[in-house]
mmCIF file of C-alpha atoms in Angstrom:
data_model
loop_
_atom_site.group_PDB
_atom_site.id
_atom_site.type_symbol
_atom_site.label_atom_id
_atom_site.label_comp_id
_atom_site.label_asym_id
_atom_site.label_seq_id
_atom_site.Cartn_x
_atom_site.Cartn_y
_atom_site.Cartn_z
ATOM 1 C CA MET A 1 123.128 132.809 49.156
ATOM 2 C CA MET A 2 120.366 131.865 51.569
ATOM 3 C CA THR A 3 116.558 132.215 50.818
ATOM 4 C CA LEU A 4 114.393 133.642 53.420
ATOM 5 C CA ARG A 5 112.261 131.177 55.426
ATOM 6 C CA ARG A 6 108.931 132.381 56.671
ATOM 7 C CA SER A 7 107.921 132.286 60.153
ATOM 8 C CA SER A 8 104.519 131.436 61.630
ATOM 9 C CA LEU A 9 102.890 133.378 64.807
ATOM 10 C CA ALA A 10 99.923 132.730 66.826
ATOM 11 C CA ILE A 11 97.374 135.817 66.868
ATOM 12 C CA PRO A 12 94.813 135.290 69.555
ATOM 13 C CA PHE A 13 91.882 136.620 67.585
ATOM 14 C CA LEU A 14 88.486 135.551 68.256
ATOM 15 C CA ILE A 15 85.877 136.865 65.790
ATOM 16 C CA MET A 16 83.139 138.182 68.008
ATOM 17 C CA VAL A 17 79.406 137.128 68.755
ATOM 18 C CA TRP A 18 77.314 139.674 67.130
ATOM 19 C CA PRO A 19 74.101 140.273 69.144
ATOM 20 C CA ALA A 20 72.299 142.091 66.283
ATOM 21 C CA VAL A 21 72.508 138.999 63.962
ATOM 22 C CA SER A 22 72.784 136.209 66.538
ATOM 23 C CA GLN A 23 75.711 134.693 64.671
ATOM 24 C CA ALA A 24 79.207 133.602 65.833
ATOM 25 C CA GLN A 25 82.375 132.102 64.285
ATOM 26 C CA LEU A 26 85.178 130.954 66.187
ATOM 27 C CA ALA A 27 88.944 131.601 64.978
ATOM 28 C CA GLY A 28 91.764 129.102 64.759
ATOM 29 C CA HIS A 29 95.441 129.873 65.527
ATOM 30 C CA ASN A 30 96.907 129.867 61.868
ATOM 31 C CA THR A 31 98.140 133.441 60.947
ATOM 32 C CA ARG A 32 97.002 133.967 57.476
ATOM 33 C CA GLY A 33 99.769 135.343 55.204
ATOM 34 C CA ASP A 34 102.675 134.556 57.574
ATOM 35 C CA TYR A 35 103.995 132.272 54.744
ATOM 36 C CA GLY A 36 104.699 133.784 51.098
ATOM 37 C CA LEU A 37 107.132 133.347 48.211
ATOM 38 C CA MET A 38 109.308 130.228 48.489
ATOM 39 C CA SER A 39 107.056 128.851 51.208
ATOM 40 C CA GLY A 40 107.984 125.184 50.657
ATOM 41 C CA THR A 41 111.562 125.920 50.993
ATOM 42 C CA GLN A 42 113.621 125.103 54.358
ATOM 43 C CA ALA A 43 116.111 127.861 55.822
ATOM 44 C CA PRO A 44 119.691 126.651 55.104
ATOM 45 C CA VAL A 45 121.602 124.988 57.774
ATOM 46 C CA GLY A 46 122.143 127.556 60.486
ATOM 47 C CA VAL A 47 120.520 129.544 63.284
ATOM 48 C CA TYR A 48 118.473 132.444 62.522
ATOM 49 C CA GLY A 49 116.738 135.244 64.640
ATOM 50 C CA VAL A 50 113.438 136.290 63.435
ATOM 51 C CA GLY A 51 111.458 139.443 64.115
ATOM 52 C CA MET A 52 107.790 140.017 62.761
ATOM 53 C CA PHE A 53 105.333 142.933 62.884
ATOM 54 C CA TYR A 54 101.640 141.983 61.892
ATOM 55 C CA ASP A 55 98.909 144.312 61.355
ATOM 56 C CA TYR A 56 95.513 143.106 60.438
ATOM 57 C CA SER A 57 92.634 145.665 59.960
ATOM 58 C CA ALA A 58 89.101 144.864 58.814
ATOM 59 C CA ASP A 59 85.766 146.865 58.628
ATOM 60 C CA THR A 60 83.692 144.139 56.949
ATOM 61 C CA LEU A 61 82.145 140.902 58.610
ATOM 62 C CA ARG A 62 80.513 138.657 56.174
ATOM 63 C CA ASP A 63 77.596 136.051 56.612
ATOM 64 C CA LYS A 64 77.580 132.796 55.126
ATOM 65 C CA ASP A 65 76.476 134.008 51.619
ATOM 66 C CA GLY A 66 79.131 136.421 51.557
ATOM 67 C CA ASP A 67 76.803 139.616 52.223
ATOM 68 C CA SER A 68 78.248 142.072 54.512
ATOM 69 C CA LEU A 69 76.765 142.337 58.142
ATOM 70 C CA PRO A 70 75.571 145.881 59.393
ATOM 71 C CA ALA A 71 77.388 145.644 62.732
ATOM 72 C CA VAL A 72 80.646 146.098 61.164
ATOM 73 C CA SER A 73 79.674 148.077 58.031
ATOM 74 C CA SER A 74 78.083 150.912 59.816
ATOM 75 C CA GLY A 75 81.383 152.564 60.612
ATOM 76 C CA GLY A 76 82.912 150.033 62.656
ATOM 77 C CA SER A 77 86.585 148.380 62.655
ATOM 78 C CA ILE A 78 88.606 145.491 64.203
ATOM 79 C CA ASN A 79 92.318 145.694 64.466
ATOM 80 C CA ALA A 80 94.675 143.078 65.577
ATOM 81 C CA ARG A 81 98.432 143.700 65.917
ATOM 82 C CA ALA A 82 101.469 141.526 67.102
ATOM 83 C CA ALA A 83 105.063 141.444 67.491
ATOM 84 C CA VAL A 84 107.135 138.390 67.276
ATOM 85 C CA ALA A 85 110.642 137.526 68.211
ATOM 86 C CA GLY A 86 111.392 133.917 67.169
ATOM 87 C CA LEU A 87 114.398 131.598 66.803
ATOM 88 C CA VAL A 88 114.891 129.189 63.898
ATOM 89 C CA TRP A 89 117.506 126.459 63.867
ATOM 90 C CA THR A 90 118.203 124.023 60.809
ATOM 91 C CA THR A 91 120.607 121.654 61.751
ATOM 92 C CA GLU A 92 122.840 119.147 59.741
ATOM 93 C CA MET A 93 121.020 116.106 61.235
ATOM 94 C CA THR A 94 118.887 114.047 58.727
ATOM 95 C CA LEU A 95 115.660 112.324 59.027
ATOM 96 C CA PHE A 96 113.951 110.515 56.259
ATOM 97 C CA GLY A 97 116.735 112.033 53.988
ATOM 98 C CA GLY A 98 115.711 115.777 54.803
ATOM 99 C CA ASN A 99 117.405 118.253 57.294
ATOM 100 C CA TYR A 100 115.927 118.392 60.574
ATOM 101 C CA GLY A 101 115.144 121.858 62.118
ATOM 102 C CA PHE A 102 112.918 123.410 64.779
ATOM 103 C CA ALA A 103 111.576 126.896 65.858
ATOM 104 C CA ILE A 104 109.769 128.777 68.532
ATOM 105 C CA PHE A 105 107.880 131.929 68.241
ATOM 106 C CA PRO A 106 106.875 133.615 71.382
ATOM 107 C CA ALA A 107 104.492 136.936 70.617
ATOM 108 C CA VAL A 108 102.946 139.770 72.003
ATOM 109 C CA THR A 109 99.723 141.506 70.856
ATOM 110 C CA ASN A 110 96.782 143.862 71.447
ATOM 111 C CA ASN A 111 93.477 143.924 69.630
ATOM 112 C CA ALA A 112 90.912 146.671 69.077
ATOM 113 C CA VAL A 113 87.082 146.437 68.222
ATOM 114 C CA GLU A 114 84.894 149.409 67.514
ATOM 115 C CA LEU A 115 81.451 148.863 66.536
ATOM 116 C CA PRO A 116 79.292 152.000 66.822
ATOM 117 C CA ALA A 117 76.165 150.280 65.745
ATOM 118 C CA LEU A 118 76.427 148.027 69.087
ATOM 119 C CA GLN A 119 77.900 150.718 71.097
ATOM 120 C CA THR A 120 81.109 148.681 71.534
ATOM 121 C CA ASP A 121 84.552 150.143 71.560
ATOM 122 C CA THR A 122 87.185 147.640 73.187
ATOM 123 C CA GLU A 123 90.937 147.411 73.108
ATOM 124 C CA THR A 124 92.956 145.015 74.745
ATOM 125 C CA SER A 125 96.181 145.967 76.680
ATOM 126 C CA THR A 126 99.618 144.739 75.038
ATOM 127 C CA GLY A 127 100.760 141.338 76.472
ATOM 128 C CA LEU A 128 101.814 137.883 75.692
ATOM 129 C CA ALA A 129 100.104 136.014 73.070
ATOM 130 C CA ASP A 130 99.863 132.293 72.609
ATOM 131 C CA LEU A 131 103.225 130.432 71.985
ATOM 132 C CA TYR A 132 103.800 128.685 68.672
ATOM 133 C CA ILE A 133 106.553 125.996 68.538
ATOM 134 C CA GLN A 134 107.648 123.934 65.551
ATOM 135 C CA PRO A 135 109.311 120.901 67.047
ATOM 136 C CA LEU A 136 109.798 119.160 63.694
ATOM 137 C CA ILE A 137 110.841 120.916 60.487
ATOM 138 C CA LEU A 138 111.979 118.839 57.628
ATOM 139 C CA GLY A 139 113.536 120.058 54.184
ATOM 140 C CA TRP A 140 114.498 118.441 51.070
ATOM 141 C CA THR A 141 116.344 119.972 47.917
ATOM 142 C CA THR A 142 116.433 118.774 44.376
ATOM 143 C CA ALA A 143 117.552 120.525 41.347
ATOM 144 C CA ARG A 144 114.139 121.967 40.290
ATOM 145 C CA ALA A 145 112.261 121.777 43.445
ATOM 146 C CA ASP A 146 112.146 122.093 47.329
ATOM 147 C CA PHE A 147 110.178 120.235 49.765
ATOM 148 C CA MET A 148 109.290 120.827 53.372
ATOM 149 C CA ALA A 149 107.093 119.126 55.983
ATOM 150 C CA GLY A 150 106.512 119.426 59.667
ATOM 151 C CA LEU A 151 104.543 119.752 62.778
ATOM 152 C CA GLY A 152 103.399 122.856 64.820
ATOM 153 C CA ILE A 153 101.809 123.239 68.269
ATOM 154 C CA TYR A 154 100.316 126.364 69.791
ATOM 155 C CA ALA A 155 100.360 126.661 73.593
ATOM 156 C CA PRO A 156 97.535 128.832 75.565
ATOM 157 C CA THR A 157 100.092 131.170 77.205
ATOM 158 C CA GLY A 158 98.072 134.265 76.190
ATOM 159 C CA ARG A 159 95.495 135.582 78.598
ATOM 160 C CA TYR A 160 91.977 133.935 78.203
ATOM 161 C CA GLU A 161 88.706 133.834 80.135
ATOM 162 C CA ALA A 162 85.427 132.608 78.659
ATOM 163 C CA ASP A 163 83.137 135.475 77.441
ATOM 164 C CA ALA A 164 85.893 138.085 78.291
ATOM 165 C CA ASP A 165 86.273 140.756 75.459
ATOM 166 C CA ASP A 166 89.802 141.716 76.268
ATOM 167 C CA ASN A 167 91.539 138.206 75.634
ATOM 168 C CA ARG A 168 94.948 137.887 74.130
ATOM 169 C CA GLY A 169 95.110 134.072 73.782
ATOM 170 C CA LEU A 170 92.449 131.646 72.351
ATOM 171 C CA GLY A 171 92.326 129.448 75.525
ATOM 172 C CA MET A 172 93.183 126.221 73.661
ATOM 173 C CA TRP A 173 95.850 123.851 72.436
ATOM 174 C CA SER A 174 96.124 123.640 68.768
ATOM 175 C CA TYR A 175 98.036 121.139 66.707
ATOM 176 C CA GLU A 176 98.964 121.664 62.996
ATOM 177 C CA ALA A 177 100.584 119.463 60.149
ATOM 178 C CA PHE A 178 102.129 121.117 57.144
ATOM 179 C CA ALA A 179 103.879 120.254 54.049
ATOM 180 C CA GLY A 180 104.682 122.256 50.906
ATOM 181 C CA THR A 181 106.994 122.638 47.980
ATOM 182 C CA THR A 182 108.993 125.262 45.872
ATOM 183 C CA VAL A 183 109.055 124.510 42.298
ATOM 184 C CA TYR A 184 111.618 126.290 40.058
ATOM 185 C CA LEU A 185 110.509 127.251 36.790
ATOM 186 C CA ASP A 186 114.053 127.789 35.249
ATOM 187 C CA GLU A 187 117.437 125.968 35.439
ATOM 188 C CA ALA A 188 118.972 129.201 37.509
ATOM 189 C CA ARG A 189 116.188 128.625 39.949
ATOM 190 C CA SER A 190 115.382 132.428 39.770
ATOM 191 C CA TRP A 191 111.667 131.992 38.838
ATOM 192 C CA HIS A 192 109.618 129.957 41.514
ATOM 193 C CA LEU A 193 106.167 128.841 42.236
ATOM 194 C CA ALA A 194 105.488 127.738 45.916
ATOM 195 C CA ALA A 195 102.531 126.660 48.016
ATOM 196 C CA THR A 196 102.332 124.907 51.396
ATOM 197 C CA THR A 197 99.280 123.295 53.058
ATOM 198 C CA PHE A 198 98.559 123.720 56.995
ATOM 199 C CA PHE A 199 95.759 121.509 58.608
ATOM 200 C CA GLU A 200 94.869 122.762 62.054
ATOM 201 C CA THR A 201 92.945 120.795 64.647
ATOM 202 C CA HIS A 202 92.075 122.047 68.185
ATOM 203 C CA GLY A 203 91.773 120.937 71.869
ATOM 204 C CA GLU A 204 88.636 122.139 73.873
ATOM 205 C CA LYS A 205 88.658 125.777 74.978
ATOM 206 C CA GLU A 206 89.495 126.448 78.811
ATOM 207 C CA ASP A 207 86.721 125.750 81.340
ATOM 208 C CA SER A 208 84.208 124.722 78.541
ATOM 209 C CA ASP A 209 83.215 121.989 76.143
ATOM 210 C CA ILE A 210 83.817 124.314 72.964
ATOM 211 C CA ARG A 211 85.891 123.016 70.394
ATOM 212 C CA VAL A 212 86.819 125.096 67.167
ATOM 213 C CA GLY A 213 86.431 123.244 63.988
ATOM 214 C CA ASP A 214 89.292 122.031 61.754
ATOM 215 C CA ILE A 215 91.039 124.543 59.551
ATOM 216 C CA VAL A 216 92.890 124.117 56.084
ATOM 217 C CA THR A 217 94.968 127.048 55.089
ATOM 218 C CA ILE A 218 97.244 127.158 51.695
ATOM 219 C CA GLU A 219 99.988 129.786 51.604
ATOM 220 C CA GLY A 220 102.435 130.544 48.955
ATOM 221 C CA GLY A 221 103.447 132.844 45.957
ATOM 222 C CA VAL A 222 104.952 133.164 42.471
ATOM 223 C CA GLY A 223 107.929 135.486 42.026
ATOM 224 C CA LYS A 224 111.526 135.980 40.977
ATOM 225 C CA SER A 225 114.828 136.038 42.880
ATOM 226 C CA PHE A 226 117.819 138.438 42.379
ATOM 227 C CA MET A 227 121.270 138.920 43.603
ATOM 228 C CA ASP A 228 121.904 135.123 43.710
ATOM 229 C CA GLY A 229 118.816 134.521 45.856
ATOM 230 C CA ALA A 230 119.447 137.328 48.326
ATOM 231 C CA ALA A 231 116.418 139.457 46.983
ATOM 232 C CA SER A 232 113.098 138.565 45.541
ATOM 233 C CA ALA A 233 109.778 140.192 44.556
ATOM 234 C CA GLY A 234 106.476 138.599 43.357
ATOM 235 C CA ILE A 235 102.798 138.000 44.229
ATOM 236 C CA ALA A 236 101.760 136.181 47.538
ATOM 237 C CA PHE A 237 98.617 134.360 48.185
ATOM 238 C CA TYR A 238 96.506 132.565 50.801
ATOM 239 C CA ALA A 239 93.342 130.610 51.029
ATOM 240 C CA GLN A 240 91.602 129.336 54.248
ATOM 241 C CA TRP A 241 88.604 127.061 54.708
ATOM 242 C CA LYS A 242 87.333 125.698 57.948
ATOM 243 C CA VAL A 243 86.380 122.006 57.080
ATOM 244 C CA SER A 244 84.361 120.911 60.145
ATOM 245 C CA ASN A 245 81.662 122.853 62.262
ATOM 246 C CA ASP A 246 82.607 124.595 65.483
ATOM 247 C CA ASP A 247 81.469 122.309 68.450
ATOM 248 C CA PHE A 248 79.658 124.182 71.249
ATOM 249 C CA GLY A 249 79.128 121.285 73.232
ATOM 250 C CA ALA A 250 75.461 121.247 72.949
ATOM 251 C CA SER A 251 72.819 121.651 70.121
ATOM 252 C CA LEU A 252 72.133 125.257 69.341
ATOM 253 C CA PRO A 253 68.455 126.423 69.044
ATOM 254 C CA GLY A 254 67.729 126.657 65.485
ATOM 255 C CA GLY A 255 70.737 124.490 64.273
ATOM 256 C CA PRO A 256 74.413 125.696 63.408
ATOM 257 C CA ARG A 257 74.751 129.598 63.709
ATOM 258 C CA VAL A 258 77.187 130.155 60.660
ATOM 259 C CA GLY A 259 78.358 128.190 57.683
ATOM 260 C CA LYS A 260 82.045 127.194 57.874
ATOM 261 C CA HIS A 261 84.266 130.183 56.922
ATOM 262 C CA GLU A 262 86.489 130.656 53.877
ATOM 263 C CA VAL A 263 88.538 133.525 52.858
ATOM 264 C CA TYR A 264 91.168 134.421 50.296
ATOM 265 C CA GLY A 265 94.088 136.879 50.044
ATOM 266 C CA ILE A 266 96.494 138.361 47.644
ATOM 267 C CA GLY A 267 99.172 140.975 47.469
ATOM 268 C CA PRO A 268 102.755 141.944 46.618
ATOM 269 C CA GLU A 269 105.824 140.638 48.389
ATOM 270 C CA VAL A 270 109.338 141.887 48.287
ATOM 271 C CA THR A 271 112.468 140.647 50.280
ATOM 272 C CA LEU A 272 115.674 142.552 50.332
ATOM 273 C CA PRO A 273 119.282 142.028 51.752
ATOM 274 C CA LEU A 274 120.820 143.955 54.859
ATOM 275 C CA ALA A 275 124.308 143.987 54.106
ATOM 276 C CA SER A 276 127.555 145.833 54.047
ATOM 277 C CA LYS A 277 130.501 145.273 51.301
ATOM 278 C CA SER A 278 131.758 142.482 53.765
ATOM 279 C CA LYS A 279 128.886 140.771 55.551
ATOM 280 C CA LEU A 280 125.165 139.906 55.207
ATOM 281 C CA TYR A 281 123.396 140.758 58.152
ATOM 282 C CA GLY A 282 119.998 139.610 57.192
ATOM 283 C CA PHE A 283 116.779 140.050 55.295
ATOM 284 C CA ALA A 284 113.906 142.440 55.161
ATOM 285 C CA ASN A 285 110.579 141.087 53.821
ATOM 286 C CA LEU A 286 107.514 143.155 53.271
ATOM 287 C CA ARG A 287 104.051 141.436 52.401
ATOM 288 C CA TYR A 288 100.451 143.074 52.050
ATOM 289 C CA PHE A 289 97.570 141.144 51.468
ATOM 290 C CA TRP A 290 93.889 142.416 50.507
ATOM 291 C CA GLU A 291 91.138 139.861 51.286
ATOM 292 C CA THR A 292 88.275 138.767 48.870
ATOM 293 C CA GLY A 293 85.756 135.987 48.770
ATOM 294 C CA ALA A 294 85.160 135.940 52.601
ATOM 295 C CA LYS A 295 82.097 134.020 53.819
ATOM 296 C CA SER A 296 81.246 133.795 57.789
ATOM 297 C CA THR A 297 84.269 135.690 58.805
ATOM 298 C CA LEU A 298 85.990 139.103 58.461
ATOM 299 C CA GLU A 299 87.367 140.535 55.263
ATOM 300 C CA GLY A 300 90.095 143.113 55.614
ATOM 301 C CA GLU A 301 93.685 143.804 54.828
ATOM 302 C CA THR A 302 97.182 142.523 56.218
ATOM 303 C CA LEU A 303 100.646 143.963 56.597
ATOM 304 C CA LEU A 304 103.576 141.716 57.464
ATOM 305 C CA VAL A 305 107.163 142.888 58.040
ATOM 306 C CA THR A 306 109.675 140.301 58.834
ATOM 307 C CA LEU A 307 113.483 140.646 59.579
ATOM 308 C CA THR A 308 115.493 137.517 59.716
ATOM 309 C CA PHE A 309 119.167 137.470 60.873
ATOM 310 C CA PRO A 310 121.462 134.565 60.405
ATOM 311 C CA ILE A 311 123.480 133.975 63.527
ATOM 312 C CA PRO A 312 126.291 134.851 63.118
ATOM 313 C CA SER A 313 126.181 137.065 60.097
ATOM 314 C CA ILE A 314 127.487 135.776 56.839
ATOM 315 C CA PRO A 315 130.864 136.819 55.408
ATOM 316 C CA LEU A 316 130.889 138.027 51.685
ATOM 317 C CA GLN A 317 134.486 138.186 51.106
#
């Protein structure tokens, strides 16, 4: 039976400039938590349709020391939602000994910001977000481990205007390299531990000299598979660090505005098959994260629901 491969999407979410504290933090494209259990495993050879619903909510913004800032903690909230319809194709072609695959993930999104302390209440209309493409995905399988590596590109297809408060995109190209592994802890390959690392770098924002700093994200999980690999349950995690400062194109008064951000998330994950007696139609995956340890960024909770459908469906008899 196949194991579910996670899909990435672009959430065009810019953490705002807070006038009350004169601090800013620019967001990258990588969506924390969109990979989880078996993150280092490529989908088996075939074509897959993917649908994902993403819901992020936060009522805490933390400074470079991890202390809560009053603009959000005083009854404020920030929400980002997105829906994705993607296509993943793992081919029989090989490169460097690994199966070659590619993927494309268009998305729609809307965001809402409510900050009573700053008399701010903004919501974007639903529309096209930035497009995520993986032109290169390579996967290798051994008896006790899987390996995966590839490249991703985020294209600025979502609406963006500098200084606007209703953007659905980030107004920049982003480029991502990733590599990961799933290690099986028993001969039956039922217990597994996985981690995948993403390195994200960015071009300049549209009509400006602003460039977001480089970002490193690690996503994975530990869990157990059931039903010949068609179902699984466990604990997923992520960690994200900005490893270089945002470049605003000029020296800022008083030096850098905020320390490089970091945040961590952990929570349950479960995958269940969608099947009849004669066919396996797909998989439903549910993942929920609580964030902790945030610095210079938001701290909140994330819900991801992913549906994956092999094309065509897999006969079971």
